[in-house]
Each structure stands twice: as C-alpha cells, then as structure tokens.
Amino acid sequence: MKEKILVFDTTLRDGEQSPGASLNVQEKVEIARQLEKLGVDIIEAGFPASSPLQFEAVERVAGESAAVVAALSRAVESDILSAWKALSRAKKPRIHTFISTSDIHIQGKFASDRYGRTLDEKRRTVLRMAVDAVAYAKSLCGDVEFSAEDAGRTDPGYLAEITEAVIAAGATTVNIPDTTGYTWPSEFGRKIADLRSRVPNIGEATISVHCHNDLGLAVANTLSALENGARQAECSINGIGERAGNASLEEIVMALKVRSDLHDFETAVDTREIYRTSRMVSTFTGIIVQPNKAIVGENAFSHESGIHQDGMLKNRQTYEVMTPESVGVPKTSIVLGRHSGKHGLKARLEALGYAIADEELEPVYRRFMEIADKKKEVYDDDLRFLMGDTLADRGSAYTLDYLHINSGTASIPTATVRILFRDRVYEESATGDGPVDACFRAIERALSISSMVTGYTVRSATAGREALGEAQVRIRDAERSYTGRGVSTDIIEASARAYIQALGLRLEHEENTTNETTEHGV
Ligand code: KIV
Ligand code: ZN
C-alpha cells in the first residue's frame, strides 16, 4: 500500500511574494484552474487581510475550485475572519494561521513590552496567541492549519510545546516551515522525527513542511522531512517564492515518482501537466525559468555533446532518468497563422491549458490577428506570451492607444504616446538617449508621474527574426517592486506596454492596500 503525500501548492501566495511578481485576479484564477488539472491537493490562494485584491482573488478561486482552498492569516482575529469570509464559497475551505516561534523572530517582532518583558514571557504570549488563533479559526472552519514560522530555527522543546497546544486547540495540520532556508537535510529530518517522539497528540494532525531555498536545499529538506513522518509538502511551481523561493513542486513530485524504488509514497499529481503549468506560471508572473532548471528548464531534456547524443540514440535511458513526455514537454509545436479562425485559436489555447470562455475570446483573438498579420506563423510559445499579455492588460488602469517613434543614426530619438486612463486621453512627446528612453519619458510626461526603473529586459518569445519580443520592466517605490510585461513584434512597443503595465500595477496597489502587514506579519 502506497502512502499519500499531500501536495500543498503555494504559488499563488508565497510564490506571488517573489520580488517583482504580481498576478492580477484573472491570472490567479487561470493558474488555480491549471493547478486543479495538475492534481494538487491544496491550493493556497492568498492572504485576504493584506489587500482587497488578495481578498477578491481568494474569493474567486474558492468559488470555483474543487480542491481544498487555503487562505493565510496572521494569528489575529481580524485576519482569520477575513480569511474565512474570503473562503465563504469554497467547497473545502482551510484557514491557515501562523505566528513566529523562533527566539530571533520573537525578539524582533514582539519587541514591545506589551508582549512580555523577558524572552520567556514573550514565548508564553506567542503560545497563547497561537492557541487563541487556532481555537477561533476552528470555531469557523473544520480544517485549520497552523504554521510555526521559522520553525527551522525554533528551540525543539518550545516547538513541541506549541505543536501539542495547537493540536489540542483544533489544528488539523501543523506546518513546520524552514522559513529562512537554513536547515540541513538530515537535521531537518531529525526535527520532524523529534517532534513525533515529543508530542503525544501528534497523530491527531498531519505534519506539513514548507521549505525555503536560501541554501538551495529546499527540495532535499522536504524529502528528508517526508522520510521522517511529514505527510504534506508545501511547494510552488518553478520554486518561486520569497527571496530564493520555495521548494519546487515539480522537483519534489518527480523525485518521488522517479525514485519510487526507495519509498512507498505517492502523490495525486498528474505529472503530464507539469510543463504546461510551469510555462503558464512563468508567463503570468514574468519570472523566467532558468534554462538548466531541473524538470522544466529549456535544457532539461537536451543533449549537446556528441557522446551524449550518440548514447541517447542507442538508448534514451543512457542519459535520461525520466522522459520529457512524462512531464508533458510537447514533442512538436502546432503553428497557427492569419487564416486560423477563432475556433482553432480557442482549441489550441485549451490544449495549452488556458480555459477561455467564448466571451473572453474576442480581445485575445484581436491581439492574435495583429500578431499573425505581422508574423506569418504563430507558435505555442507566442500564444503563451500573448495570453500572458492579454490577461495582464485586462483591468489595467492604463491602455497604450498610440505610439510613434522617430529614431536613427543621425537623429535625436523622439517618442509620442497616447494613453487612455479612466475615460480620458493623455498625449505627450519627449526625446531621450534612445527610443526606449524617449518612450518612457513621454509616458511619464503624459501621466505626470515618474518611477525608478530597476530592471529592464527584452527577449524573444520564439526563434527567428519575426519572433515576438517580450519586454519586462521592473519599477520600485519605497515599499515594493512591480513588474510589467509587454509583447509585440516591435520591441519598443513591447517596452512601452511593459512600462505602462508596471505603472498601472503600482497605481492599483496604492489604491487597494488598506492593511499593512508589518506587525508580526509576513
Ligand atoms: O515561510 C514561511 O514561514 C511562511 C509561513 C507563513 C508558512 O510562508
Ligand atoms: Zn514561506
């Protein structure tokens, strides 16, 4: 008999906390649909108390998902209630509440005397807050997860005490996060084994782990924890998340599958959906998958050297421990063109994992035709970028209506832009060091705003000189960064779209952030 490992996907919550990654509500809904196809057990959809947009995203995902949908909350009543309200339409809701338990966190986040004067007093306060939070969550929802933030660096005796207390208060899952990615695989495994031996009621809850990748050990730590009794793995697609990210879902799942000779674990993940999910998350978040990334990187199944190629031709197992088909890497890419109709486009998008309703198809088809007019052949990767662009643009505050660039070896680059913003038209021109600079200056002048650009990249979506170009522009304000993306066969236009989108995200954030999560927050 195989033992089931629950896969808890936090792409939409911790993953979205990756610097520069911001997903709009529609993109989160699309990703959640794909996560369901992938077969994850739990989708952590967001942190509802942190902003109205987070609340709306959790509400939308909860409303249509058959999987367990989790919402994060600090260990305070208002957050828990907000999580519960956002989950009101969920078939299987889970409230996930957390508080820091390591001394270093307690002394930093609970420095005020009102939490106690000595470390011991502060620890007592944290324990009481954790128990109260779980008891309150339990009064609302049967499925309650408690996370001991920075458990990786928490004193083992105190971790055991708090674990026992929250289980007694009703927690059905106890999560042991290695929040700072500090632990070593055998050490982390021992931590789980130690907890099982110290906590008398541990059998009443599922042990979960949530490992960060600061030392590149997140997946190894997760596997070690599973070997020692954890039965839920928290992870994200492409390993995205705070700082160096979370344990990557695809690596955990494929490691368990490929090395099933070493254990009796199984997951419900349909591994053939992995590649599609990875590409969707990458295009929507704008976070590029490194080419040598295990399982889903562009080079994961390519063989460069002659010796390797020769070996592969004789027997694929010579250099491959799994097949590309097993993770859904497509063999060929189907090509669409300007003669393709709406049905053909819809069918191809569905095959790529985008469930698109008939009434949503029109704007996508319009962009598709613009692109098909310029480049004869439209590949799967073009379509992914196009979908990312169209969904990100939807609901965006600013729309680029017109762009004219004058540039050349002997002229001063000049740009004119026309932008639509809430039923008004803003038009301006500017010169710059180059066409992109001129364009950004014209946008800033038109909207009477400016921003610090901290990152700018342009890459081609597909091969060939007619390829679509994708521009990414990252901007920063005092608090956080925002990444905008733009796609076009013209890279200056793509850049303008990306800058406008990043500015729109900043505006949206400023207008929607009501509840800053600074005090003992994430
Ligand atoms: O890394 C962490 O500790 C977290 C918790 C909120 C689960 O993300
Ligand atoms: Zn985390």
Short mmCIF file of C-alpha atoms and ligand atoms in Angstrom, two decimals:
data_model
loop_
_atom_site.label_atom_id
_atom_site.label_comp_id
_atom_site.label_asym_id
_atom_site.label_seq_id
_atom_site.Cartn_x
_atom_site.Cartn_y
_atom_site.Cartn_z
CA MET A 1 0.00 0.00 0.00
CA LYS A 2 1.37 3.40 -1.01
CA GLU A 3 1.12 6.31 1.41
CA LYS A 4 -0.31 9.53 0.03
CA ILE A 5 1.74 12.70 0.27
CA LEU A 6 -0.49 15.77 0.18
CA VAL A 7 0.75 18.44 -2.21
CA PHE A 8 0.04 21.94 -0.90
CA ASP A 9 0.69 24.47 -3.63
CA THR A 10 1.58 27.99 -2.51
CA THR A 11 2.38 29.52 -5.92
CA LEU A 12 -0.48 32.00 -5.56
CA ARG A 13 0.56 33.08 -2.05
CA ASP A 14 4.25 32.62 -1.22
CA GLY A 15 5.07 32.40 -4.94
CA GLU A 16 3.44 35.73 -5.54
CA GLN A 17 5.64 37.18 -2.80
CA SER A 18 8.62 36.74 -5.19
CA PRO A 19 10.19 40.12 -5.82
CA GLY A 20 8.50 41.72 -8.81
CA ALA A 21 5.89 39.01 -9.34
CA SER A 22 2.39 40.33 -9.23
CA LEU A 23 -0.57 38.48 -10.57
CA ASN A 24 -3.94 40.00 -11.24
CA VAL A 25 -7.13 38.25 -10.16
CA GLN A 26 -7.84 36.74 -13.58
CA GLU A 27 -4.32 35.34 -13.84
CA LYS A 28 -4.69 33.75 -10.39
CA VAL A 29 -7.97 32.16 -11.41
CA GLU A 30 -6.33 30.72 -14.57
CA ILE A 31 -3.41 29.35 -12.58
CA ALA A 32 -5.75 27.83 -9.98
CA ARG A 33 -7.68 26.06 -12.76
CA GLN A 34 -4.43 24.66 -14.08
CA LEU A 35 -3.31 23.60 -10.58
CA GLU A 36 -6.52 21.61 -10.28
CA LYS A 37 -5.80 19.88 -13.57
CA LEU A 38 -2.32 19.18 -12.25
CA GLY A 39 -3.95 17.45 -9.29
CA VAL A 40 -2.61 19.34 -6.28
CA ASP A 41 -4.50 18.63 -3.05
CA ILE A 42 -4.47 22.11 -1.56
CA ILE A 43 -4.28 25.49 -3.31
CA GLU A 44 -3.16 28.34 -1.08
CA ALA A 45 -4.90 31.18 -2.87
CA GLY A 46 -3.62 34.20 -0.96
CA PHE A 47 -3.63 36.33 2.15
CA PRO A 48 -7.06 38.01 2.20
CA ALA A 49 -6.45 40.51 5.01
CA SER A 50 -3.49 42.05 3.22
CA SER A 51 -5.45 43.83 0.46
CA PRO A 52 -8.85 43.91 -1.24
CA LEU A 53 -7.28 42.40 -4.36
CA GLN A 54 -5.91 39.46 -2.36
CA PHE A 55 -9.34 39.03 -0.81
CA GLU A 56 -11.04 39.05 -4.21
CA ALA A 57 -8.55 36.55 -5.65
CA VAL A 58 -9.10 34.09 -2.80
CA GLU A 59 -12.86 34.54 -3.12
CA ARG A 60 -12.79 33.87 -6.87
CA VAL A 61 -10.51 30.81 -6.60
CA ALA A 62 -12.53 29.44 -3.67
CA GLY A 63 -15.75 29.88 -5.63
CA GLU A 64 -14.76 27.58 -8.44
CA SER A 65 -12.21 25.13 -7.08
CA ALA A 66 -12.90 21.52 -6.14
CA ALA A 67 -9.57 21.23 -4.30
CA VAL A 68 -9.05 22.38 -0.72
CA VAL A 69 -8.52 26.15 -0.86
CA ALA A 70 -6.41 27.66 1.91
CA ALA A 71 -6.27 31.31 2.92
CA LEU A 72 -3.43 32.69 5.04
CA SER A 73 -3.90 34.82 8.14
CA ARG A 74 -1.74 36.12 10.94
CA ALA A 75 -2.70 34.82 14.38
CA VAL A 76 -5.11 37.69 14.94
CA GLU A 77 -8.92 37.54 14.87
CA SER A 78 -9.45 40.19 12.18
CA ASP A 79 -7.16 38.34 9.74
CA ILE A 80 -8.78 35.00 10.49
CA LEU A 81 -12.25 36.41 9.96
CA SER A 82 -11.16 37.98 6.70
CA ALA A 83 -9.73 34.62 5.55
CA TRP A 84 -12.96 32.89 6.50
CA LYS A 85 -15.11 35.43 4.64
CA ALA A 86 -12.95 35.11 1.52
CA LEU A 87 -13.41 31.34 1.71
CA SER A 88 -17.18 31.52 2.12
CA ARG A 89 -17.88 29.91 -1.27
CA ALA A 90 -15.18 27.24 -1.00
CA LYS A 91 -16.29 23.63 -1.17
CA LYS A 92 -13.35 22.65 1.02
CA PRO A 93 -12.08 25.70 2.94
CA ARG A 94 -8.94 25.75 5.06
CA ILE A 95 -7.85 28.57 7.35
CA HIS A 96 -4.08 28.75 7.59
CA THR A 97 -2.88 30.81 10.54
CA PHE A 98 0.72 31.43 11.53
CA ILE A 99 2.94 33.05 14.11
CA SER A 100 6.69 33.21 14.60
CA THR A 101 8.18 30.81 17.11
CA SER A 102 11.98 31.19 16.91
CA ASP A 103 13.62 33.36 19.55
CA ILE A 104 15.18 35.56 16.92
CA HIS A 105 11.74 36.27 15.39
CA ILE A 106 10.03 36.61 18.76
CA GLN A 107 12.60 39.12 19.99
CA GLY A 108 12.37 41.09 16.74
CA LYS A 109 8.66 41.02 16.00
CA PHE A 110 7.37 41.05 19.57
CA ALA A 111 9.88 43.53 20.92
CA SER A 112 7.27 45.69 22.61
CA ASP A 113 6.86 45.17 26.36
CA ARG A 114 3.16 44.51 25.88
CA TYR A 115 4.14 41.00 24.74
CA GLY A 116 6.17 40.46 27.91
CA ARG A 117 9.46 41.77 29.21
CA THR A 118 11.62 38.65 29.18
CA LEU A 119 12.05 36.15 26.37
CA ASP A 120 10.21 33.58 28.43
CA GLU A 121 7.24 35.91 28.93
CA LYS A 122 7.18 36.67 25.21
CA ARG A 123 7.25 32.95 24.40
CA ARG A 124 4.21 32.45 26.70
CA THR A 125 2.39 35.28 24.90
CA VAL A 126 3.13 33.78 21.49
CA LEU A 127 1.92 30.38 22.65
CA ARG A 128 -1.32 31.90 23.94
CA MET A 129 -1.82 33.86 20.70
CA ALA A 130 -1.26 30.69 18.65
CA VAL A 131 -3.77 28.69 20.69
CA ASP A 132 -6.35 31.50 20.65
CA ALA A 133 -5.95 31.90 16.90
CA VAL A 134 -6.38 28.18 16.22
CA ALA A 135 -9.37 27.94 18.57
CA TYR A 136 -11.02 30.92 16.89
CA ALA A 137 -10.30 29.55 13.38
CA LYS A 138 -11.70 26.19 14.49
CA SER A 139 -14.93 27.83 15.63
CA LEU A 140 -15.38 28.90 11.99
CA CYS A 141 -13.84 26.10 9.94
CA GLY A 142 -13.20 22.38 10.49
CA ASP A 143 -9.93 22.42 8.54
CA VAL A 144 -7.30 24.54 10.30
CA GLU A 145 -3.60 24.65 9.55
CA PHE A 146 -1.15 26.22 11.97
CA SER A 147 2.36 27.30 10.92
CA ALA A 148 5.18 27.91 13.38
CA GLU A 149 7.08 30.49 11.37
CA ASP A 150 10.86 29.98 11.42
CA ALA A 151 10.36 26.54 12.96
CA GLY A 152 13.68 25.59 11.35
CA ARG A 153 15.44 27.80 13.94
CA THR A 154 12.99 27.26 16.80
CA ASP A 155 14.03 25.66 20.07
CA PRO A 156 12.88 21.99 19.81
CA GLY A 157 11.28 21.90 23.28
CA TYR A 158 9.27 25.06 22.64
CA LEU A 159 8.28 23.86 19.15
CA ALA A 160 6.98 20.62 20.67
CA GLU A 161 5.06 22.53 23.34
CA ILE A 162 3.37 24.86 20.87
CA THR A 163 2.63 21.98 18.48
CA GLU A 164 0.90 19.99 21.20
CA ALA A 165 -1.12 23.04 22.30
CA VAL A 166 -2.36 23.99 18.81
CA ILE A 167 -3.36 20.40 18.05
CA ALA A 168 -5.32 20.33 21.32
CA ALA A 169 -6.96 23.60 20.21
CA GLY A 170 -8.11 22.01 16.95
CA ALA A 171 -5.35 22.31 14.33
CA THR A 172 -5.72 19.51 11.79
CA THR A 173 -2.42 20.28 10.05
CA VAL A 174 0.74 21.52 11.74
CA ASN A 175 3.22 23.10 9.39
CA ILE A 176 6.93 23.22 10.22
CA PRO A 177 8.44 25.88 7.95
CA ASP A 178 12.12 26.32 7.35
CA THR A 179 11.35 29.96 6.71
CA THR A 180 14.92 31.09 6.17
CA GLY A 181 16.15 28.01 4.29
CA TYR A 182 18.79 27.50 6.96
CA THR A 183 18.49 23.84 7.86
CA TRP A 184 20.43 20.85 6.57
CA PRO A 185 18.52 17.82 5.20
CA SER A 186 19.44 15.31 7.92
CA GLU A 187 18.98 17.97 10.61
CA PHE A 188 15.53 18.92 9.28
CA GLY A 189 14.52 15.28 9.05
CA ARG A 190 15.58 14.81 12.69
CA LYS A 191 13.49 17.83 13.65
CA ILE A 192 10.38 16.10 12.30
CA ALA A 193 11.28 12.78 13.93
CA ASP A 194 11.96 14.59 17.22
CA LEU A 195 8.58 16.31 17.08
CA ARG A 196 6.85 13.00 16.52
CA SER A 197 8.52 11.50 19.55
CA ARG A 198 7.95 14.51 21.85
CA VAL A 199 4.34 15.48 21.02
CA PRO A 200 1.85 12.99 22.49
CA ASN A 201 -1.12 14.08 20.30
CA ILE A 202 0.89 14.40 17.05
CA GLY A 203 -1.14 11.57 15.49
CA GLU A 204 -4.23 13.81 15.50
CA ALA A 205 -2.77 16.17 12.89
CA THR A 206 -0.96 15.94 9.57
CA ILE A 207 2.63 17.14 9.71
CA SER A 208 3.43 19.53 6.91
CA VAL A 209 6.71 21.14 5.84
CA HIS A 210 7.37 24.38 4.00
CA CYS A 211 11.00 24.81 2.98
CA HIS A 212 12.68 27.87 1.53
CA ASN A 213 15.60 27.62 -0.81
CA ASP A 214 18.17 30.09 0.53
CA LEU A 215 20.91 27.44 0.50
CA GLY A 216 19.45 25.51 -2.42
CA LEU A 217 18.32 22.75 -0.02
CA ALA A 218 14.54 23.24 -0.04
CA VAL A 219 13.69 20.09 -2.00
CA ALA A 220 16.27 17.95 -0.15
CA ASN A 221 14.92 19.20 3.19
CA THR A 222 11.36 18.43 2.14
CA LEU A 223 12.23 14.89 1.07
CA SER A 224 14.12 14.31 4.30
CA ALA A 225 11.08 15.50 6.27
CA LEU A 226 8.83 13.11 4.32
CA GLU A 227 11.16 10.24 5.16
CA ASN A 228 10.76 11.19 8.80
CA GLY A 229 6.99 11.40 9.00
CA ALA A 230 5.78 14.60 7.31
CA ARG A 231 2.85 13.88 5.00
CA GLN A 232 2.19 17.26 3.43
CA ALA A 233 4.71 19.09 1.24
CA GLU A 234 4.27 22.82 0.68
CA CYS A 235 5.81 23.93 -2.57
CA SER A 236 5.40 26.16 -5.60
CA ILE A 237 5.57 25.85 -9.35
CA ASN A 238 9.08 26.62 -10.65
CA GLY A 239 10.08 27.04 -6.98
CA ILE A 240 9.07 30.70 -6.91
CA GLY A 241 8.59 32.46 -3.59
CA GLU A 242 10.15 34.84 -1.10
CA ARG A 243 13.86 35.54 -1.79
CA ALA A 244 15.40 32.34 -3.28
CA GLY A 245 11.95 30.79 -3.37
CA ASN A 246 10.18 27.71 -2.05
CA ALA A 247 10.74 24.02 -2.67
CA SER A 248 9.78 23.40 -6.27
CA LEU A 249 6.66 21.28 -6.77
CA GLU A 250 7.87 19.64 -9.94
CA GLU A 251 11.16 18.57 -8.36
CA ILE A 252 9.52 17.05 -5.27
CA VAL A 253 6.87 15.24 -7.30
CA MET A 254 9.28 13.89 -9.93
CA ALA A 255 11.86 12.88 -7.33
CA LEU A 256 9.17 10.86 -5.56
CA LYS A 257 8.00 9.35 -8.82
CA VAL A 258 11.36 8.54 -10.39
CA ARG A 259 12.82 7.14 -7.15
CA SER A 260 9.75 5.18 -6.09
CA ASP A 261 12.13 2.26 -5.55
CA LEU A 262 13.29 4.00 -2.36
CA HIS A 263 9.96 4.60 -0.58
CA ASP A 264 6.22 3.90 -0.60
CA PHE A 265 4.95 7.40 -1.27
CA GLU A 266 2.65 8.63 -3.99
CA THR A 267 1.03 11.93 -4.91
CA ALA A 268 -2.14 12.67 -6.86
CA VAL A 269 -0.26 14.91 -9.30
CA ASP A 270 -0.73 14.20 -13.00
CA THR A 271 2.88 14.77 -13.96
CA ARG A 272 1.99 15.25 -17.64
CA GLU A 273 0.51 18.63 -16.66
CA ILE A 274 3.77 19.88 -15.13
CA TYR A 275 5.28 21.57 -18.17
CA ARG A 276 2.07 23.40 -19.08
CA THR A 277 1.67 24.65 -15.52
CA SER A 278 5.28 25.76 -15.36
CA ARG A 279 5.01 27.77 -18.58
CA MET A 280 1.75 29.37 -17.51
CA VAL A 281 3.20 30.48 -14.17
CA SER A 282 6.33 31.78 -15.85
CA THR A 283 4.45 33.89 -18.40
CA PHE A 284 1.96 35.28 -15.92
CA THR A 285 4.50 36.13 -13.21
CA GLY A 286 7.18 37.26 -15.64
CA ILE A 287 9.69 35.09 -13.79
CA ILE A 288 11.79 33.31 -16.37
CA VAL A 289 12.61 29.63 -15.80
CA GLN A 290 16.39 29.23 -15.86
CA PRO A 291 17.39 27.02 -18.83
CA ASN A 292 19.14 24.45 -16.65
CA LYS A 293 16.26 24.23 -14.12
CA ALA A 294 15.53 20.59 -13.24
CA ILE A 295 12.40 19.10 -14.86
CA VAL A 296 11.07 22.23 -16.60
CA GLY A 297 14.14 24.14 -17.86
CA GLU A 298 14.60 24.53 -21.60
CA ASN A 299 17.72 22.35 -21.44
CA ALA A 300 16.34 19.69 -19.07
CA PHE A 301 15.98 17.21 -21.94
CA SER A 302 18.50 18.48 -24.49
CA HIS A 303 21.71 16.67 -25.12
CA GLU A 304 24.54 18.75 -26.50
CA SER A 305 27.69 16.70 -26.68
CA GLY A 306 28.28 14.13 -29.38
CA ILE A 307 28.88 11.35 -26.85
CA HIS A 308 25.59 12.08 -25.12
CA GLN A 309 23.68 12.34 -28.39
CA ASP A 310 25.12 9.06 -29.54
CA GLY A 311 24.18 7.40 -26.24
CA MET A 312 20.66 8.79 -26.45
CA LEU A 313 20.16 7.46 -29.96
CA LYS A 314 21.15 3.99 -28.78
CA ASN A 315 19.13 4.04 -25.57
CA ARG A 316 17.41 7.06 -24.04
CA GLN A 317 17.99 5.75 -20.55
CA THR A 318 21.72 6.28 -21.01
CA TYR A 319 21.34 9.94 -20.10
CA GLU A 320 17.69 10.41 -19.12
CA VAL A 321 16.13 9.34 -15.80
CA MET A 322 12.66 10.33 -16.97
CA THR A 323 11.11 11.05 -20.32
CA PRO A 324 10.07 14.53 -21.48
CA GLU A 325 6.60 13.09 -22.17
CA SER A 326 6.23 12.12 -18.50
CA VAL A 327 6.27 15.81 -17.53
CA GLY A 328 4.28 16.95 -20.56
CA VAL A 329 7.01 18.52 -22.68
CA PRO A 330 5.34 18.75 -26.11
CA LYS A 331 7.04 16.94 -28.98
CA THR A 332 6.01 19.43 -31.63
CA SER A 333 4.54 22.85 -31.62
CA ILE A 334 1.42 23.41 -33.74
CA VAL A 335 1.58 26.52 -35.88
CA LEU A 336 -1.34 28.92 -36.34
CA GLY A 337 -1.49 31.81 -38.79
CA ARG A 338 -3.63 34.66 -40.06
CA HIS A 339 -6.07 32.21 -41.63
CA SER A 340 -6.75 30.49 -38.33
CA GLY A 341 -10.24 31.11 -37.02
CA LYS A 342 -11.48 31.72 -33.51
CA HIS A 343 -12.30 28.04 -33.01
CA GLY A 344 -8.81 26.97 -34.00
CA LEU A 345 -7.29 29.53 -31.65
CA LYS A 346 -9.57 28.52 -28.77
CA ALA A 347 -8.81 24.81 -29.27
CA ARG A 348 -5.06 25.48 -29.30
CA LEU A 349 -5.26 27.65 -26.19
CA GLU A 350 -7.23 24.94 -24.42
CA ALA A 351 -4.61 22.39 -25.37
CA LEU A 352 -2.04 24.69 -23.77
CA GLY A 353 -4.06 24.78 -20.56
CA TYR A 354 -5.96 28.07 -20.95
CA ALA A 355 -9.66 27.58 -20.26
CA ILE A 356 -11.07 30.54 -22.06
CA ALA A 357 -14.79 31.38 -22.19
CA ASP A 358 -16.33 32.39 -25.55
CA GLU A 359 -16.99 35.94 -24.36
CA GLU A 360 -13.34 36.28 -23.26
CA LEU A 361 -12.01 35.17 -26.62
CA GLU A 362 -12.59 38.38 -28.59
CA PRO A 363 -9.75 40.55 -27.16
CA VAL A 364 -7.35 37.60 -27.37
CA TYR A 365 -8.32 36.94 -30.96
CA ARG A 366 -7.85 40.62 -31.83
CA ARG A 367 -4.27 40.58 -30.46
CA PHE A 368 -3.67 37.24 -32.17
CA MET A 369 -4.71 38.69 -35.55
CA GLU A 370 -2.49 41.76 -35.05
CA ILE A 371 0.42 39.43 -34.45
CA ALA A 372 -0.50 36.96 -37.20
CA ASP A 373 -0.62 39.89 -39.63
CA LYS A 374 2.93 40.83 -38.76
CA LYS A 375 4.49 37.38 -38.49
CA LYS A 376 3.25 34.59 -40.66
CA GLU A 377 3.48 31.74 -38.18
CA VAL A 378 2.25 31.88 -34.60
CA TYR A 379 3.77 29.21 -32.35
CA ASP A 380 2.67 27.80 -29.00
CA ASP A 381 5.17 29.96 -27.15
CA ASP A 382 3.85 33.04 -28.96
CA LEU A 383 0.36 32.11 -27.77
CA ARG A 384 1.53 31.72 -24.17
CA PHE A 385 3.08 35.18 -24.26
CA LEU A 386 0.00 36.57 -25.94
CA MET A 387 -2.25 35.12 -23.23
CA GLY A 388 0.01 36.49 -20.51
CA ASP A 389 -0.08 39.90 -22.14
CA THR A 390 -3.83 39.97 -22.69
CA LEU A 391 -4.73 38.81 -19.18
CA ALA A 392 -2.26 41.22 -17.59
CA ASP A 393 -3.67 44.09 -19.65
CA ARG A 394 -7.22 43.26 -18.67
CA GLY A 395 -8.38 45.58 -15.95
CA SER A 396 -5.12 47.51 -16.18
CA ALA A 397 -5.60 51.20 -15.39
CA TYR A 398 -3.67 52.48 -18.44
CA THR A 399 -4.01 51.49 -22.09
CA LEU A 400 -1.49 52.35 -24.79
CA ASP A 401 -3.55 53.73 -27.64
CA TYR A 402 -0.88 55.09 -29.96
CA LEU A 403 2.88 55.15 -30.19
CA HIS A 404 5.14 56.86 -32.70
CA ILE A 405 8.91 56.67 -32.58
CA ASN A 406 11.45 58.60 -34.55
CA SER A 407 14.93 57.21 -34.24
CA GLY A 408 18.01 56.61 -36.36
CA THR A 409 21.77 57.00 -36.55
CA ALA A 410 21.62 60.74 -37.17
CA SER A 411 18.53 61.89 -35.32
CA ILE A 412 17.54 62.57 -31.73
CA PRO A 413 15.22 59.78 -30.62
CA THR A 414 11.73 61.16 -30.14
CA ALA A 415 8.59 59.39 -28.96
CA THR A 416 4.93 60.38 -28.95
CA VAL A 417 2.45 58.37 -26.90
CA ARG A 418 -1.28 58.46 -26.38
CA ILE A 419 -2.58 56.70 -23.26
CA LEU A 420 -6.15 56.09 -22.20
CA PHE A 421 -6.81 56.36 -18.47
CA ARG A 422 -10.29 56.31 -16.96
CA ASP A 423 -12.12 57.78 -19.94
CA ARG A 424 -9.51 60.45 -20.54
CA VAL A 425 -6.83 60.70 -23.19
CA TYR A 426 -3.27 61.74 -22.35
CA GLU A 427 -0.84 62.53 -25.13
CA GLU A 428 2.77 63.72 -24.94
CA SER A 429 6.10 63.66 -26.73
CA ALA A 430 9.64 63.50 -25.40
CA THR A 431 13.19 62.98 -26.54
CA GLY A 432 15.67 60.60 -24.90
CA ASP A 433 19.03 58.84 -25.07
CA GLY A 434 17.48 56.18 -27.22
CA PRO A 435 14.00 55.21 -28.42
CA VAL A 436 13.10 53.32 -25.23
CA ASP A 437 14.24 56.18 -23.01
CA ALA A 438 12.29 58.65 -25.17
CA CYS A 439 9.25 56.45 -24.94
CA PHE A 440 9.44 56.09 -21.13
CA ARG A 441 9.89 59.85 -20.76
CA ALA A 442 6.88 60.53 -22.98
CA ILE A 443 4.79 58.11 -20.85
CA GLU A 444 5.91 59.78 -17.63
CA ARG A 445 5.17 63.20 -19.04
CA ALA A 446 1.73 62.13 -20.28
CA LEU A 447 0.75 60.64 -16.92
CA SER A 448 2.61 63.25 -14.82
CA ILE A 449 4.38 60.51 -12.85
CA SER A 450 7.84 59.09 -12.73
CA SER A 451 9.29 55.94 -11.37
CA MET A 452 12.61 54.33 -10.62
CA VAL A 453 13.23 51.64 -13.26
CA THR A 454 15.26 48.92 -11.54
CA GLY A 455 15.15 46.29 -14.25
CA TYR A 456 14.58 46.15 -17.99
CA THR A 457 14.90 43.11 -20.23
CA VAL A 458 13.86 42.22 -23.74
CA ARG A 459 13.82 38.67 -25.04
CA SER A 460 12.30 36.84 -27.94
CA ALA A 461 9.39 34.51 -27.27
CA THR A 462 10.26 32.19 -30.13
CA ALA A 463 13.10 31.69 -32.58
CA GLY A 464 13.60 33.58 -35.82
CA ARG A 465 13.69 37.23 -36.76
CA GLU A 466 9.92 37.54 -36.88
CA ALA A 467 9.73 36.40 -33.26
CA LEU A 468 7.57 38.16 -30.75
CA GLY A 469 9.61 40.24 -28.36
CA GLU A 470 8.69 40.29 -24.69
CA ALA A 471 9.82 43.26 -22.64
CA GLN A 472 9.80 43.27 -18.86
CA VAL A 473 10.13 46.47 -16.88
CA ARG A 474 10.57 46.41 -13.14
CA ILE A 475 9.92 49.57 -11.17
CA ARG A 476 10.21 50.25 -7.45
CA ASP A 477 8.60 52.54 -4.97
CA ALA A 478 9.58 52.91 -1.32
CA GLU A 479 7.85 49.69 -0.40
CA ARG A 480 7.94 47.12 -3.17
CA SER A 481 8.62 46.43 -6.81
CA TYR A 482 6.23 45.84 -9.72
CA THR A 483 6.95 44.07 -12.98
CA GLY A 484 5.13 44.95 -16.16
CA ARG A 485 5.26 42.86 -19.32
CA GLY A 486 4.56 43.75 -22.90
CA VAL A 487 4.57 41.64 -26.03
CA SER A 488 4.86 42.76 -29.63
CA THR A 489 6.81 42.11 -32.80
CA ASP A 490 8.13 45.65 -32.18
CA ILE A 491 10.32 45.68 -29.08
CA ILE A 492 9.89 49.43 -28.50
CA GLU A 493 6.12 48.95 -28.41
CA ALA A 494 6.58 45.92 -26.12
CA SER A 495 8.71 48.08 -23.81
CA ALA A 496 6.12 50.87 -23.72
CA ARG A 497 3.38 48.37 -22.90
CA ALA A 498 5.51 46.84 -20.16
CA TYR A 499 6.28 50.20 -18.55
CA ILE A 500 2.64 51.27 -18.68
CA GLN A 501 1.57 47.99 -17.12
CA ALA A 502 4.09 48.29 -14.27
CA LEU A 503 2.86 51.82 -13.56
CA GLY A 504 -0.72 50.50 -13.60
CA LEU A 505 0.16 47.80 -11.06
CA ARG A 506 1.73 50.39 -8.80
CA LEU A 507 -1.38 52.54 -9.03
CA GLU A 508 -3.61 49.53 -8.33
CA HIS A 509 -1.52 48.60 -5.30
CA GLU A 510 -1.61 52.14 -3.94
CA GLU A 511 -5.37 52.31 -4.36
CA ASN A 512 -6.03 48.89 -2.84
CA THR A 513 -3.67 48.44 0.06
CA THR A 514 -5.55 49.01 3.26
CA ASN A 515 -3.96 46.73 5.76
CA GLU A 516 -0.20 46.81 6.08
CA THR A 517 1.13 43.56 7.48
CA THR A 518 4.13 44.94 9.26
CA GLU A 519 3.48 43.86 12.83
CA HIS A 520 4.49 40.20 13.18
CA GLY A 521 3.37 39.86 9.55
CA VAL A 522 4.79 38.09 6.52
O1 KIV B 1 7.96 30.79 5.12
C1 KIV B 1 7.07 30.77 5.99
O2 KIV B 1 7.29 30.56 7.17
C2 KIV B 1 5.71 31.04 5.53
C3 KIV B 1 4.62 30.81 6.53
C4 KIV B 1 3.63 31.92 6.50
C5 KIV B 1 4.01 29.47 6.27
O3 KIV B 1 5.50 31.36 4.38
ZN ZN B 2 7.22 30.81 3.09
#
